[in-house]
Amino acid sequence: MTVYPNAKINIGLNVVAKRPDGYHDLETVFYPINLQDAIEIEECGDNAPECGYTLEVRGTAVEGAPDDNLVVKAYKLLKHDFDIPPMRLALNKHIPTGAGLGGGSADAAFTIKAINEQFALGLTDEQMEEYCARLGADCPFFIKNKPVFATGIGNVFHPIEVDLSGKTIVLVKPDIFVSTKDAYANVKVQRPQRSLTELLAQPIEEWKDTVVNDFEASVFSKYPEIASIKKNMYDAGALYASMSGSGSSVFGIFDNPVNINEMNSKMFIIEATSAR
């Protein structure tokens, strides 16, 4: 079986409070886009290794040992509770890592969905979301894979009507690593005067002046190259542009197809239409 985990972008991101446990409460909208990895899942057969799985990673390099890969962690979670045979897992990585796009979480969620289907485990969406929650705050989002207004630490989901069908989303991932820890350490915690859900109900042309990502202020001051990408998006005619998550990727939403090569030929640039 082959599945195609997709990325997500954050439309708006407000860091509204610091929690006693050291985490932060957020308000953001997760929106799926059709920039995809591919995962092949099949039984090992007679050549099963002692650890119960093999993992092959192709495409973009993924740091860490195989046991730390979220695809493997997802497989092990289910194997602990179900009689699942040794598996061959092959991850073709295309979604940029460390970009605020949720690629690793998507890989884990789609692995759980694929194993559930392949071995008829009978898990409901809610049960699969419970498994995903053990792997990451945003991981459960990819089970239903529909736009949500996320609160809490990004793990409490509320339905929201945001539809970018017919738009073009242009995504730029520069060769810059933004530390999530540093991004949170330098962010200004504040509760917005107007709800993000209220702002996103307005025409998209108005988002530019009202919908913000609270991480941008500190990240842009340290990495002006990322701020330049956002400016280039608007110069190229974006209706709305923003950094996704804590960076370093930046996306722009356009009415029409765009010649993305005019923005900056030195950047790693992906063009993706919306997933809905």
PDB file of C-alpha atoms in Angstrom:
ATOM      1  CA  MET A   1       0.000   0.000   0.000  1.00  0.00           C
ATOM      2  CA  THR A   2       1.205   3.490  -0.833  1.00  0.00           C
ATOM      3  CA  VAL A   3      -0.170   6.623   0.848  1.00  0.00           C
ATOM      4  CA  TYR A   4       0.581  10.276   0.224  1.00  0.00           C
ATOM      5  CA  PRO A   5       0.809  12.413   3.381  1.00  0.00           C
ATOM      6  CA  ASN A   6       0.268  16.091   2.676  1.00  0.00           C
ATOM      7  CA  ALA A   7       1.604  19.229   4.325  1.00  0.00           C
ATOM      8  CA  LYS A   8      -0.320  21.961   6.105  1.00  0.00           C
ATOM      9  CA  ILE A   9       0.108  25.684   6.465  1.00  0.00           C
ATOM     10  CA  ASN A  10      -0.796  27.934   9.388  1.00  0.00           C
ATOM     11  CA  ILE A  11      -3.126  30.768   8.446  1.00  0.00           C
ATOM     12  CA  GLY A  12      -2.632  33.192  11.298  1.00  0.00           C
ATOM     13  CA  LEU A  13      -0.861  32.211  14.502  1.00  0.00           C
ATOM     14  CA  ASN A  14      -1.398  33.958  17.819  1.00  0.00           C
ATOM     15  CA  VAL A  15       0.605  32.953  20.905  1.00  0.00           C
ATOM     16  CA  VAL A  16      -1.941  33.913  23.540  1.00  0.00           C
ATOM     17  CA  ALA A  17      -0.578  32.633  26.864  1.00  0.00           C
ATOM     18  CA  LYS A  18       2.309  30.831  28.529  1.00  0.00           C
ATOM     19  CA  ARG A  19       1.193  27.777  30.465  1.00  0.00           C
ATOM     20  CA  PRO A  20       2.446  26.597  33.871  1.00  0.00           C
ATOM     21  CA  ASP A  21       3.863  23.470  32.179  1.00  0.00           C
ATOM     22  CA  GLY A  22       6.165  25.620  30.028  1.00  0.00           C
ATOM     23  CA  TYR A  23       4.164  25.221  26.818  1.00  0.00           C
ATOM     24  CA  HIS A  24       2.177  27.994  25.155  1.00  0.00           C
ATOM     25  CA  ASP A  25      -1.486  28.311  24.244  1.00  0.00           C
ATOM     26  CA  LEU A  26      -2.053  29.120  20.594  1.00  0.00           C
ATOM     27  CA  GLU A  27      -4.760  30.156  18.202  1.00  0.00           C
ATOM     28  CA  THR A  28      -4.173  29.218  14.587  1.00  0.00           C
ATOM     29  CA  VAL A  29      -5.817  27.652  11.557  1.00  0.00           C
ATOM     30  CA  PHE A  30      -4.345  24.493  10.059  1.00  0.00           C
ATOM     31  CA  TYR A  31      -5.038  24.256   6.340  1.00  0.00           C
ATOM     32  CA  PRO A  32      -4.014  21.199   4.263  1.00  0.00           C
ATOM     33  CA  ILE A  33      -2.145  21.673   0.986  1.00  0.00           C
ATOM     34  CA  ASN A  34      -1.288  19.064  -1.610  1.00  0.00           C
ATOM     35  CA  LEU A  35       2.477  19.115  -1.215  1.00  0.00           C
ATOM     36  CA  GLN A  36       3.082  15.438  -0.482  1.00  0.00           C
ATOM     37  CA  ASP A  37       5.439  12.764   0.761  1.00  0.00           C
ATOM     38  CA  ALA A  38       4.897   9.115  -0.202  1.00  0.00           C
ATOM     39  CA  ILE A  39       5.010   6.122   2.140  1.00  0.00           C
ATOM     40  CA  GLU A  40       5.102   2.501   0.967  1.00  0.00           C
ATOM     41  CA  ILE A  41       3.920  -0.041   3.535  1.00  0.00           C
ATOM     42  CA  GLU A  42       4.099  -3.809   3.016  1.00  0.00           C
ATOM     43  CA  GLU A  43       4.769  -6.981   4.967  1.00  0.00           C
ATOM     44  CA  CYS A  44       8.394  -8.104   5.189  1.00  0.00           C
ATOM     45  CA  GLY A  45       7.544 -11.741   4.495  1.00  0.00           C
ATOM     46  CA  ASP A  46      10.261 -14.291   5.270  1.00  0.00           C
ATOM     47  CA  ASN A  47      13.022 -11.692   5.581  1.00  0.00           C
ATOM     48  CA  ALA A  48      11.695 -10.022   8.720  1.00  0.00           C
ATOM     49  CA  PRO A  49      14.365  -8.364  10.881  1.00  0.00           C
ATOM     50  CA  GLU A  50      14.445  -8.884  14.637  1.00  0.00           C
ATOM     51  CA  CYS A  51      13.306  -5.312  15.324  1.00  0.00           C
ATOM     52  CA  GLY A  52      10.112  -5.962  13.343  1.00  0.00           C
ATOM     53  CA  TYR A  53      10.547  -3.407  10.590  1.00  0.00           C
ATOM     54  CA  THR A  54      12.828  -1.989   7.937  1.00  0.00           C
ATOM     55  CA  LEU A  55      12.871   1.692   7.050  1.00  0.00           C
ATOM     56  CA  GLU A  56      14.174   3.211   3.844  1.00  0.00           C
ATOM     57  CA  VAL A  57      14.201   6.984   3.443  1.00  0.00           C
ATOM     58  CA  ARG A  58      14.545   8.545   0.003  1.00  0.00           C
ATOM     59  CA  GLY A  59      14.472  12.131  -1.197  1.00  0.00           C
ATOM     60  CA  THR A  60      15.095  14.861   1.378  1.00  0.00           C
ATOM     61  CA  ALA A  61      17.406  13.671   4.138  1.00  0.00           C
ATOM     62  CA  VAL A  62      15.810  13.085   7.537  1.00  0.00           C
ATOM     63  CA  GLU A  63      18.029  13.383  10.585  1.00  0.00           C
ATOM     64  CA  GLY A  64      17.976  10.906  13.446  1.00  0.00           C
ATOM     65  CA  ALA A  65      17.997   7.157  13.959  1.00  0.00           C
ATOM     66  CA  PRO A  66      15.242   5.005  12.397  1.00  0.00           C
ATOM     67  CA  ASP A  67      13.647   4.452  15.812  1.00  0.00           C
ATOM     68  CA  ASP A  68      13.177   8.220  16.091  1.00  0.00           C
ATOM     69  CA  ASN A  69      11.338   8.501  12.783  1.00  0.00           C
ATOM     70  CA  LEU A  70       7.639   9.235  13.279  1.00  0.00           C
ATOM     71  CA  VAL A  71       6.674   6.625  10.693  1.00  0.00           C
ATOM     72  CA  VAL A  72       8.382   3.957  12.800  1.00  0.00           C
ATOM     73  CA  LYS A  73       6.926   5.348  16.019  1.00  0.00           C
ATOM     74  CA  ALA A  74       3.430   5.189  14.526  1.00  0.00           C
ATOM     75  CA  TYR A  75       3.968   1.577  13.444  1.00  0.00           C
ATOM     76  CA  LYS A  76       5.260   0.609  16.907  1.00  0.00           C
ATOM     77  CA  LEU A  77       2.285   2.226  18.651  1.00  0.00           C
ATOM     78  CA  LEU A  78      -0.138   0.050  16.728  1.00  0.00           C
ATOM     79  CA  LYS A  79       2.029  -3.067  16.905  1.00  0.00           C
ATOM     80  CA  HIS A  80       1.999  -2.803  20.706  1.00  0.00           C
ATOM     81  CA  ASP A  81      -1.797  -3.159  20.729  1.00  0.00           C
ATOM     82  CA  PHE A  82      -2.462  -5.281  17.637  1.00  0.00           C
ATOM     83  CA  ASP A  83      -1.056  -8.397  15.987  1.00  0.00           C
ATOM     84  CA  ILE A  84       0.665  -6.633  13.099  1.00  0.00           C
ATOM     85  CA  PRO A  85       3.371  -8.499  11.127  1.00  0.00           C
ATOM     86  CA  PRO A  86       6.872  -7.134  10.508  1.00  0.00           C
ATOM     87  CA  MET A  87       6.701  -4.328   7.970  1.00  0.00           C
ATOM     88  CA  ARG A  88       8.831  -2.786   5.255  1.00  0.00           C
ATOM     89  CA  LEU A  89       8.438   0.989   5.436  1.00  0.00           C
ATOM     90  CA  ALA A  90       9.731   3.233   2.659  1.00  0.00           C
ATOM     91  CA  LEU A  91       9.440   6.999   3.060  1.00  0.00           C
ATOM     92  CA  ASN A  92       9.925   9.204   0.010  1.00  0.00           C
ATOM     93  CA  LYS A  93      10.459  12.588   1.638  1.00  0.00           C
ATOM     94  CA  HIS A  94       9.449  15.650  -0.366  1.00  0.00           C
ATOM     95  CA  ILE A  95       7.874  17.972   2.221  1.00  0.00           C
ATOM     96  CA  PRO A  96      10.694  20.172   3.553  1.00  0.00           C
ATOM     97  CA  THR A  97      11.664  19.459   7.154  1.00  0.00           C
ATOM     98  CA  GLY A  98      11.949  22.135   9.842  1.00  0.00           C
ATOM     99  CA  ALA A  99       9.635  24.346   7.837  1.00  0.00           C
ATOM    100  CA  GLY A 100       6.461  24.667   9.908  1.00  0.00           C
ATOM    101  CA  LEU A 101       4.597  22.406   7.463  1.00  0.00           C
ATOM    102  CA  GLY A 102       3.865  19.402   9.696  1.00  0.00           C
ATOM    103  CA  GLY A 103       5.459  16.878   7.357  1.00  0.00           C
ATOM    104  CA  GLY A 104       6.618  14.478  10.080  1.00  0.00           C
ATOM    105  CA  SER A 105       3.245  14.579  11.811  1.00  0.00           C
ATOM    106  CA  ALA A 106       1.497  13.917   8.513  1.00  0.00           C
ATOM    107  CA  ASP A 107       3.761  10.914   7.853  1.00  0.00           C
ATOM    108  CA  ALA A 108       2.845   9.442  11.247  1.00  0.00           C
ATOM    109  CA  ALA A 109      -0.893  10.023  10.845  1.00  0.00           C
ATOM    110  CA  PHE A 110      -1.008   8.542   7.358  1.00  0.00           C
ATOM    111  CA  THR A 111       0.976   5.515   8.545  1.00  0.00           C
ATOM    112  CA  ILE A 112      -1.645   4.903  11.225  1.00  0.00           C
ATOM    113  CA  LYS A 113      -4.476   5.319   8.708  1.00  0.00           C
ATOM    114  CA  ALA A 114      -2.792   2.985   6.225  1.00  0.00           C
ATOM    115  CA  ILE A 115      -2.115   0.209   8.762  1.00  0.00           C
ATOM    116  CA  ASN A 116      -5.653   0.528  10.090  1.00  0.00           C
ATOM    117  CA  GLU A 117      -7.006   0.017   6.583  1.00  0.00           C
ATOM    118  CA  GLN A 118      -4.546  -2.657   5.444  1.00  0.00           C
ATOM    119  CA  PHE A 119      -5.103  -4.898   8.464  1.00  0.00           C
ATOM    120  CA  ALA A 120      -8.768  -4.021   9.088  1.00  0.00           C
ATOM    121  CA  LEU A 121      -8.096  -2.911  12.667  1.00  0.00           C
ATOM    122  CA  GLY A 122     -11.458  -1.170  12.832  1.00  0.00           C
ATOM    123  CA  LEU A 123     -10.152   1.995  14.479  1.00  0.00           C
ATOM    124  CA  THR A 124     -12.423   5.035  14.302  1.00  0.00           C
ATOM    125  CA  ASP A 125     -11.120   8.490  13.423  1.00  0.00           C
ATOM    126  CA  GLU A 126     -11.299   9.413  17.081  1.00  0.00           C
ATOM    127  CA  GLN A 127      -9.274   6.362  18.127  1.00  0.00           C
ATOM    128  CA  MET A 128      -6.646   7.080  15.470  1.00  0.00           C
ATOM    129  CA  GLU A 129      -6.484  10.667  16.698  1.00  0.00           C
ATOM    130  CA  GLU A 130      -5.766   9.363  20.195  1.00  0.00           C
ATOM    131  CA  TYR A 131      -2.803   7.383  18.899  1.00  0.00           C
ATOM    132  CA  CYS A 132      -1.589  10.410  16.930  1.00  0.00           C
ATOM    133  CA  ALA A 133      -1.793  12.652  19.992  1.00  0.00           C
ATOM    134  CA  ARG A 134       0.994  10.593  21.562  1.00  0.00           C
ATOM    135  CA  LEU A 135       3.287  11.558  18.695  1.00  0.00           C
ATOM    136  CA  GLY A 136       2.752  15.305  18.390  1.00  0.00           C
ATOM    137  CA  ALA A 137       0.266  18.093  19.077  1.00  0.00           C
ATOM    138  CA  ASP A 138      -0.631  18.656  15.424  1.00  0.00           C
ATOM    139  CA  CYS A 139      -0.476  14.989  14.384  1.00  0.00           C
ATOM    140  CA  PRO A 140      -4.214  14.245  14.973  1.00  0.00           C
ATOM    141  CA  PHE A 141      -5.113  17.005  12.501  1.00  0.00           C
ATOM    142  CA  PHE A 142      -4.024  14.821   9.600  1.00  0.00           C
ATOM    143  CA  ILE A 143      -6.520  12.044  10.360  1.00  0.00           C
ATOM    144  CA  LYS A 144      -9.533  14.013   9.093  1.00  0.00           C
ATOM    145  CA  ASN A 145      -7.252  16.354   7.152  1.00  0.00           C
ATOM    146  CA  LYS A 146      -9.703  19.250   6.960  1.00  0.00           C
ATOM    147  CA  PRO A 147      -9.220  22.917   7.909  1.00  0.00           C
ATOM    148  CA  VAL A 148      -9.531  23.484  11.654  1.00  0.00           C
ATOM    149  CA  PHE A 149      -9.223  26.315  14.138  1.00  0.00           C
ATOM    150  CA  ALA A 150      -6.654  24.960  16.599  1.00  0.00           C
ATOM    151  CA  THR A 151      -6.329  26.075  20.210  1.00  0.00           C
ATOM    152  CA  GLY A 152      -4.575  24.744  23.304  1.00  0.00           C
ATOM    153  CA  ILE A 153      -0.992  23.837  22.354  1.00  0.00           C
ATOM    154  CA  GLY A 154      -2.270  23.279  18.829  1.00  0.00           C
ATOM    155  CA  ASN A 155      -4.050  20.073  19.796  1.00  0.00           C
ATOM    156  CA  VAL A 156      -7.675  21.153  20.284  1.00  0.00           C
ATOM    157  CA  PHE A 157      -9.533  21.359  16.997  1.00  0.00           C
ATOM    158  CA  HIS A 158     -12.688  23.211  16.026  1.00  0.00           C
ATOM    159  CA  PRO A 159     -14.294  23.069  12.554  1.00  0.00           C
ATOM    160  CA  ILE A 160     -13.906  26.225  10.486  1.00  0.00           C
ATOM    161  CA  GLU A 161     -15.118  27.271   7.050  1.00  0.00           C
ATOM    162  CA  VAL A 162     -11.984  28.348   5.211  1.00  0.00           C
ATOM    163  CA  ASP A 163     -11.813  27.345   1.555  1.00  0.00           C
ATOM    164  CA  LEU A 164      -8.991  28.320  -0.787  1.00  0.00           C
ATOM    165  CA  SER A 165     -10.248  26.275  -3.725  1.00  0.00           C
ATOM    166  CA  GLY A 166      -9.322  27.955  -6.988  1.00  0.00           C
ATOM    167  CA  LYS A 167      -6.409  29.845  -5.436  1.00  0.00           C
ATOM    168  CA  THR A 168      -2.746  29.105  -6.012  1.00  0.00           C
ATOM    169  CA  ILE A 169      -0.509  28.625  -2.998  1.00  0.00           C
ATOM    170  CA  VAL A 170       3.187  29.302  -3.583  1.00  0.00           C
ATOM    171  CA  LEU A 171       5.527  28.005  -0.921  1.00  0.00           C
ATOM    172  CA  VAL A 172       9.137  29.052  -0.434  1.00  0.00           C
ATOM    173  CA  LYS A 173      11.497  27.166   1.870  1.00  0.00           C
ATOM    174  CA  PRO A 174      14.851  28.955   2.197  1.00  0.00           C
ATOM    175  CA  ASP A 175      17.983  27.159   3.328  1.00  0.00           C
ATOM    176  CA  ILE A 176      17.541  28.504   6.863  1.00  0.00           C
ATOM    177  CA  PHE A 177      16.850  26.557  10.031  1.00  0.00           C
ATOM    178  CA  VAL A 178      14.684  28.309  12.619  1.00  0.00           C
ATOM    179  CA  SER A 179      14.867  26.781  16.091  1.00  0.00           C
ATOM    180  CA  THR A 180      11.349  26.262  17.440  1.00  0.00           C
ATOM    181  CA  LYS A 181      12.722  26.599  20.969  1.00  0.00           C
ATOM    182  CA  ASP A 182      14.303  29.966  20.154  1.00  0.00           C
ATOM    183  CA  ALA A 183      11.178  31.117  18.329  1.00  0.00           C
ATOM    184  CA  TYR A 184       9.054  30.497  21.420  1.00  0.00           C
ATOM    185  CA  ALA A 185      11.669  32.038  23.719  1.00  0.00           C
ATOM    186  CA  ASN A 186      11.579  35.314  21.786  1.00  0.00           C
ATOM    187  CA  VAL A 187       7.895  35.567  20.895  1.00  0.00           C
ATOM    188  CA  LYS A 188       5.719  38.256  22.454  1.00  0.00           C
ATOM    189  CA  VAL A 189       2.787  36.586  24.207  1.00  0.00           C
ATOM    190  CA  GLN A 190      -0.437  38.523  23.701  1.00  0.00           C
ATOM    191  CA  ARG A 191      -4.110  37.852  23.182  1.00  0.00           C
ATOM    192  CA  PRO A 192      -5.454  39.530  20.015  1.00  0.00           C
ATOM    193  CA  GLN A 193      -8.259  42.068  20.249  1.00  0.00           C
ATOM    194  CA  ARG A 194     -10.247  40.256  17.545  1.00  0.00           C
ATOM    195  CA  SER A 195     -10.681  36.509  17.171  1.00  0.00           C
ATOM    196  CA  LEU A 196      -8.807  34.825  14.350  1.00  0.00           C
ATOM    197  CA  THR A 197     -12.030  33.105  13.291  1.00  0.00           C
ATOM    198  CA  GLU A 198     -13.677  36.497  12.946  1.00  0.00           C
ATOM    199  CA  LEU A 199     -10.791  37.866  10.889  1.00  0.00           C
ATOM    200  CA  LEU A 200     -10.699  34.882   8.520  1.00  0.00           C
ATOM    201  CA  ALA A 201     -14.414  35.300   7.834  1.00  0.00           C
ATOM    202  CA  GLN A 202     -13.539  38.569   6.081  1.00  0.00           C
ATOM    203  CA  PRO A 203     -12.549  38.681   2.363  1.00  0.00           C
ATOM    204  CA  ILE A 204      -9.049  37.322   1.824  1.00  0.00           C
ATOM    205  CA  GLU A 205      -7.939  40.708   0.500  1.00  0.00           C
ATOM    206  CA  GLU A 206      -8.331  42.072   4.053  1.00  0.00           C
ATOM    207  CA  TRP A 207      -6.187  39.400   5.733  1.00  0.00           C
ATOM    208  CA  LYS A 208      -2.971  41.235   4.859  1.00  0.00           C
ATOM    209  CA  ASP A 209      -3.719  43.972   7.394  1.00  0.00           C
ATOM    210  CA  THR A 210      -5.329  41.899  10.133  1.00  0.00           C
ATOM    211  CA  VAL A 211      -4.166  38.246  10.185  1.00  0.00           C
ATOM    212  CA  VAL A 212      -0.709  37.888  11.726  1.00  0.00           C
ATOM    213  CA  ASN A 213       1.805  35.237  12.733  1.00  0.00           C
ATOM    214  CA  ASP A 214       3.237  36.263  16.106  1.00  0.00           C
ATOM    215  CA  PHE A 215       6.535  34.488  15.392  1.00  0.00           C
ATOM    216  CA  GLU A 216       7.343  36.743  12.449  1.00  0.00           C
ATOM    217  CA  ALA A 217       8.533  39.740  14.488  1.00  0.00           C
ATOM    218  CA  SER A 218      11.393  37.942  16.227  1.00  0.00           C
ATOM    219  CA  VAL A 219      12.197  35.554  13.366  1.00  0.00           C
ATOM    220  CA  PHE A 220      12.303  38.326  10.763  1.00  0.00           C
ATOM    221  CA  SER A 221      14.622  40.440  12.942  1.00  0.00           C
ATOM    222  CA  LYS A 222      17.088  37.547  13.134  1.00  0.00           C
ATOM    223  CA  TYR A 223      16.601  36.312   9.570  1.00  0.00           C
ATOM    224  CA  PRO A 224      15.788  39.278   7.297  1.00  0.00           C
ATOM    225  CA  GLU A 225      16.029  36.927   4.310  1.00  0.00           C
ATOM    226  CA  ILE A 226      12.734  35.356   5.414  1.00  0.00           C
ATOM    227  CA  ALA A 227      11.094  38.775   5.669  1.00  0.00           C
ATOM    228  CA  SER A 228      12.297  39.468   2.110  1.00  0.00           C
ATOM    229  CA  ILE A 229      10.545  36.355   0.855  1.00  0.00           C
ATOM    230  CA  LYS A 230       7.244  37.576   2.285  1.00  0.00           C
ATOM    231  CA  LYS A 231       7.777  40.982   0.663  1.00  0.00           C
ATOM    232  CA  ASN A 232       8.542  39.277  -2.653  1.00  0.00           C
ATOM    233  CA  MET A 233       5.258  37.394  -2.383  1.00  0.00           C
ATOM    234  CA  TYR A 234       3.318  40.644  -2.106  1.00  0.00           C
ATOM    235  CA  ASP A 235       5.379  42.253  -4.858  1.00  0.00           C
ATOM    236  CA  ALA A 236       4.404  39.317  -7.082  1.00  0.00           C
ATOM    237  CA  GLY A 237       0.710  39.927  -6.389  1.00  0.00           C
ATOM    238  CA  ALA A 238      -0.119  37.713  -3.406  1.00  0.00           C
ATOM    239  CA  LEU A 239      -3.485  38.354  -1.791  1.00  0.00           C
ATOM    240  CA  TYR A 240      -2.010  37.186   1.503  1.00  0.00           C
ATOM    241  CA  ALA A 241       1.443  35.987   2.569  1.00  0.00           C
ATOM    242  CA  SER A 242       2.789  34.658   5.846  1.00  0.00           C
ATOM    243  CA  MET A 243       5.393  32.502   7.476  1.00  0.00           C
ATOM    244  CA  SER A 244       3.976  29.077   8.360  1.00  0.00           C
ATOM    245  CA  GLY A 245       4.300  28.065  11.995  1.00  0.00           C
ATOM    246  CA  SER A 246       7.620  29.130  13.474  1.00  0.00           C
ATOM    247  CA  GLY A 247       9.225  29.007  10.031  1.00  0.00           C
ATOM    248  CA  SER A 248      11.205  29.002   7.986  1.00  0.00           C
ATOM    249  CA  SER A 249       8.808  28.441   5.073  1.00  0.00           C
ATOM    250  CA  VAL A 250       6.698  31.300   3.720  1.00  0.00           C
ATOM    251  CA  PHE A 251       3.565  30.915   1.635  1.00  0.00           C
ATOM    252  CA  GLY A 252       1.614  33.265  -0.576  1.00  0.00           C
ATOM    253  CA  ILE A 253      -1.990  32.908  -1.729  1.00  0.00           C
ATOM    254  CA  PHE A 254      -2.599  34.092  -5.276  1.00  0.00           C
ATOM    255  CA  ASP A 255      -5.684  34.470  -7.442  1.00  0.00           C
ATOM    256  CA  ASN A 256      -3.905  33.210 -10.543  1.00  0.00           C
ATOM    257  CA  PRO A 257      -0.934  31.019 -11.488  1.00  0.00           C
ATOM    258  CA  VAL A 258       2.388  32.723 -10.806  1.00  0.00           C
ATOM    259  CA  ASN A 259       5.811  32.635 -12.417  1.00  0.00           C
ATOM    260  CA  ILE A 260       7.500  31.686  -9.181  1.00  0.00           C
ATOM    261  CA  ASN A 261      10.974  31.769 -10.734  1.00  0.00           C
ATOM    262  CA  GLU A 262      10.763  35.550 -10.832  1.00  0.00           C
ATOM    263  CA  MET A 263      10.750  35.744  -7.029  1.00  0.00           C
ATOM    264  CA  ASN A 264      14.202  34.420  -6.243  1.00  0.00           C
ATOM    265  CA  SER A 265      15.848  31.726  -8.317  1.00  0.00           C
ATOM    266  CA  LYS A 266      18.226  30.867  -5.434  1.00  0.00           C
ATOM    267  CA  MET A 267      15.439  29.655  -3.193  1.00  0.00           C
ATOM    268  CA  PHE A 268      14.025  26.145  -2.921  1.00  0.00           C
ATOM    269  CA  ILE A 269      10.562  26.869  -4.293  1.00  0.00           C
ATOM    270  CA  ILE A 270       7.513  24.630  -4.439  1.00  0.00           C
ATOM    271  CA  GLU A 271       4.226  25.486  -6.060  1.00  0.00           C
ATOM    272  CA  ALA A 272       1.136  23.792  -4.683  1.00  0.00           C
ATOM    273  CA  THR A 273      -2.552  24.358  -5.236  1.00  0.00           C
ATOM    274  CA  SER A 274      -4.811  24.059  -2.203  1.00  0.00           C
ATOM    275  CA  ALA A 275      -5.746  20.578  -1.067  1.00  0.00           C
ATOM    276  CA  ARG A 276      -9.457  21.218  -1.082  1.00  0.00           C
TER     277      ARG A 276
END
